[in-house]
XYZ file of C-alpha atoms in Angstrom:
216
model
C -28.954 -26.759 120.638
C -26.418 -29.141 119.175
C -26.591 -30.616 115.693
C -24.273 -33.537 115.005
C -23.566 -34.643 111.451
C -21.819 -37.873 110.499
C -19.364 -37.529 107.656
C -21.475 -39.959 105.650
C -21.489 -40.342 101.880
C -23.955 -41.970 99.546
C -23.133 -45.704 99.238
C -22.593 -45.301 95.495
C -20.126 -42.490 95.982
C -17.795 -43.894 98.624
C -17.436 -46.902 100.866
C -17.801 -46.194 104.585
C -15.078 -47.244 106.973
C -16.817 -47.683 110.325
C -13.519 -47.545 112.217
C -12.716 -44.103 110.899
C -16.135 -42.455 111.252
C -15.891 -38.757 111.962
C -18.463 -36.757 113.841
C -18.840 -32.979 113.770
C -20.769 -30.991 116.313
C -22.510 -27.805 115.242
C -23.458 -25.658 118.200
C -26.284 -23.214 117.577
C -25.998 -20.584 120.294
C -29.156 -18.653 121.101
C -28.768 -14.971 120.388
C -25.372 -15.390 118.735
C -26.771 -14.758 115.279
C -24.764 -17.584 113.756
C -23.639 -21.184 113.783
C -20.418 -22.220 115.472
C -18.505 -25.303 114.315
C -16.479 -27.119 116.903
C -13.291 -28.905 115.725
C -13.746 -32.338 114.201
C -13.379 -35.119 116.700
C -12.653 -38.716 115.891
C -14.918 -41.300 117.472
C -14.511 -44.984 117.988
C -18.008 -45.748 116.726
C -21.563 -44.563 116.302
C -22.237 -45.050 120.015
C -20.039 -42.058 120.810
C -22.278 -39.709 118.791
C -25.408 -38.193 120.254
C -28.686 -40.036 119.784
C -30.369 -37.061 118.124
C -28.293 -37.276 114.952
C -29.499 -35.080 112.073
C -28.454 -36.224 108.596
C -29.275 -33.939 105.637
C -30.314 -35.507 102.327
C -27.780 -35.892 99.539
C -26.736 -32.529 98.017
C -28.813 -30.579 100.529
C -28.401 -26.807 100.340
C -30.166 -23.523 101.055
C -31.372 -21.791 97.879
C -32.944 -18.712 99.473
C -34.994 -17.795 102.515
C -37.575 -20.564 102.869
C -36.312 -22.536 99.846
C -34.104 -25.631 100.036
C -32.828 -28.204 97.523
C -31.573 -31.770 97.798
C -31.535 -35.271 96.426
C -34.315 -37.730 97.251
C -34.888 -37.794 101.039
C -34.432 -41.138 102.750
C -35.860 -42.176 106.152
C -32.513 -41.403 107.798
C -33.025 -37.760 106.757
C -36.501 -37.312 108.256
C -35.284 -36.056 111.643
C -33.240 -33.368 109.921
C -36.092 -32.360 107.603
C -38.399 -32.074 110.601
C -36.191 -29.271 111.972
C -36.822 -27.192 108.830
C -40.547 -26.855 109.547
C -41.396 -27.587 105.910
C -44.829 -26.694 104.559
C -44.322 -28.347 101.196
C -42.062 -30.529 99.074
C -41.619 -30.320 95.308
C -40.670 -33.694 93.832
C -39.445 -33.672 90.229
C -39.423 -37.464 89.833
C -42.260 -39.313 88.042
C -42.202 -42.447 90.209
C -44.822 -42.922 92.971
C -43.687 -41.355 96.222
C -42.414 -44.037 98.649
C -44.756 -44.965 101.495
C -42.303 -44.006 104.295
C -41.933 -40.553 102.735
C -45.695 -40.197 102.337
C -46.216 -41.097 105.997
C -43.599 -38.523 106.999
C -45.456 -35.849 105.032
C -48.797 -36.771 106.571
C -47.478 -36.817 110.125
C -45.906 -33.370 109.685
C -48.642 -31.683 107.650
C -46.393 -31.242 104.607
C -47.991 -30.844 101.166
C -46.473 -32.724 98.208
C -46.287 -31.133 94.749
C -45.104 -33.744 92.261
C -43.969 -32.739 88.786
C -42.832 -35.884 87.025
C -39.809 -35.261 84.792
C -38.022 -38.291 83.384
C -34.348 -38.504 84.293
C -33.010 -38.937 80.774
C -29.340 -38.819 79.924
C -27.776 -36.908 77.063
C -28.291 -36.796 74.142
C -31.911 -37.759 74.842
C -32.674 -35.040 77.375
C -36.244 -33.773 77.318
C -36.905 -30.974 79.794
C -40.576 -29.963 79.658
C -40.836 -26.176 79.693
C -44.450 -26.161 80.925
C -43.641 -28.469 83.864
C -40.736 -26.301 85.014
C -42.960 -23.242 84.675
C -45.694 -24.760 86.869
C -43.147 -25.887 89.455
C -41.720 -22.357 89.552
C -45.154 -20.974 90.407
C -45.211 -23.254 93.465
C -41.713 -22.128 94.476
C -42.633 -18.451 94.144
C -45.738 -18.763 96.303
C -44.544 -17.928 99.828
C -47.585 -19.721 101.219
C -45.708 -22.928 100.359
C -42.582 -21.892 102.258
C -40.505 -23.396 103.690
C -40.283 -25.643 100.630
C -37.830 -28.380 99.639
C -37.115 -29.028 95.939
C -35.713 -32.432 95.097
C -35.234 -34.991 92.352
C -33.188 -38.192 92.621
C -29.703 -36.751 93.107
C -30.480 -33.047 93.388
C -28.344 -32.304 90.330
C -30.017 -32.033 86.924
C -33.790 -31.621 87.281
C -33.443 -29.707 90.539
C -30.581 -27.717 89.013
C -32.718 -26.680 86.044
C -35.577 -25.507 88.261
C -33.260 -23.559 90.549
C -31.437 -22.121 87.532
C -34.703 -20.788 86.091
C -35.507 -19.285 89.500
C -32.125 -17.541 89.428
C -32.984 -15.999 86.058
C -36.104 -14.540 87.659
C -33.842 -13.166 90.370
C -31.792 -11.485 87.640
C -28.662 -13.577 88.074
C -26.272 -13.442 85.126
C -25.932 -16.699 83.176
C -22.348 -17.186 84.350
C -23.520 -17.325 87.976
C -26.498 -19.528 87.085
C -24.230 -22.039 85.339
C -21.630 -21.895 88.108
C -24.219 -22.877 90.721
C -25.592 -25.649 88.483
C -22.101 -27.047 87.889
C -21.242 -27.074 91.587
C -23.938 -29.703 92.113
C -23.729 -31.544 88.776
C -19.905 -31.561 88.785
C -18.497 -33.931 86.135
C -22.042 -34.879 85.087
C -23.049 -31.368 84.063
C -25.183 -31.437 80.923
C -24.951 -29.007 78.039
C -28.668 -29.577 77.350
C -29.579 -28.459 80.889
C -27.576 -25.274 80.554
C -29.034 -24.565 77.128
C -32.522 -25.028 78.569
C -31.842 -22.532 81.356
C -30.351 -20.054 78.903
C -33.376 -20.223 76.602
C -36.029 -20.329 79.347
C -38.333 -17.300 79.030
C -39.155 -15.821 82.439
C -41.182 -12.896 81.076
C -44.539 -14.589 81.761
C -43.580 -15.082 85.420
C -42.279 -11.605 86.224
C -45.676 -10.494 87.508
C -45.499 -13.019 90.348
C -44.300 -11.588 93.678
C -40.878 -12.529 95.023
C -40.467 -11.585 98.658
C -37.343 -13.578 99.498
C -33.853 -12.199 99.864
C -32.087 -12.492 96.512
C -34.895 -10.801 94.633
C -34.445 -7.534 96.515
C -32.104 -5.614 94.260
């Protein structure tokens, strides 16, 4: 199976030069136990890339077995998301879910869990403890796996939820903050990190964790 990814960026992050588009081919070899990257090849245009182009959402990443994170999925990402075999999506945005996204969920039998958290900026950050706690219960329930966690950019709200999950997995705070900062970059928020530091996981320790990083 071949998975081709355009070197695309979000329109707000970088302008796209169509004459210098790059295309990478990821070859997944059956039985090889891994993914092989072929060298980057320059193409003269989109027509030179395969038709079955899979584009991950902004800031997409694997969190743990059966758990993924990203920014808000757009229609261009649906083909990629389909390959994940998702059972559920956790949306941390309060706005109504877009109709194209809702139709994608319906057509693929994916359940939506929406926990509306306002995307405030510092110093007016308000991270609801109870909402994060309820979202964590959904993440920890393997019946919802594979699950995708997302907010708008996959940085702050998603970062807080994943950071609290890491505390349950007994990560040290330095590692929790390092992962958060890799996604938030220059927009990392002190309030987010303080929230993760103070978040009490004791009431959730009775819930089973059967995925990889919890096995220590």
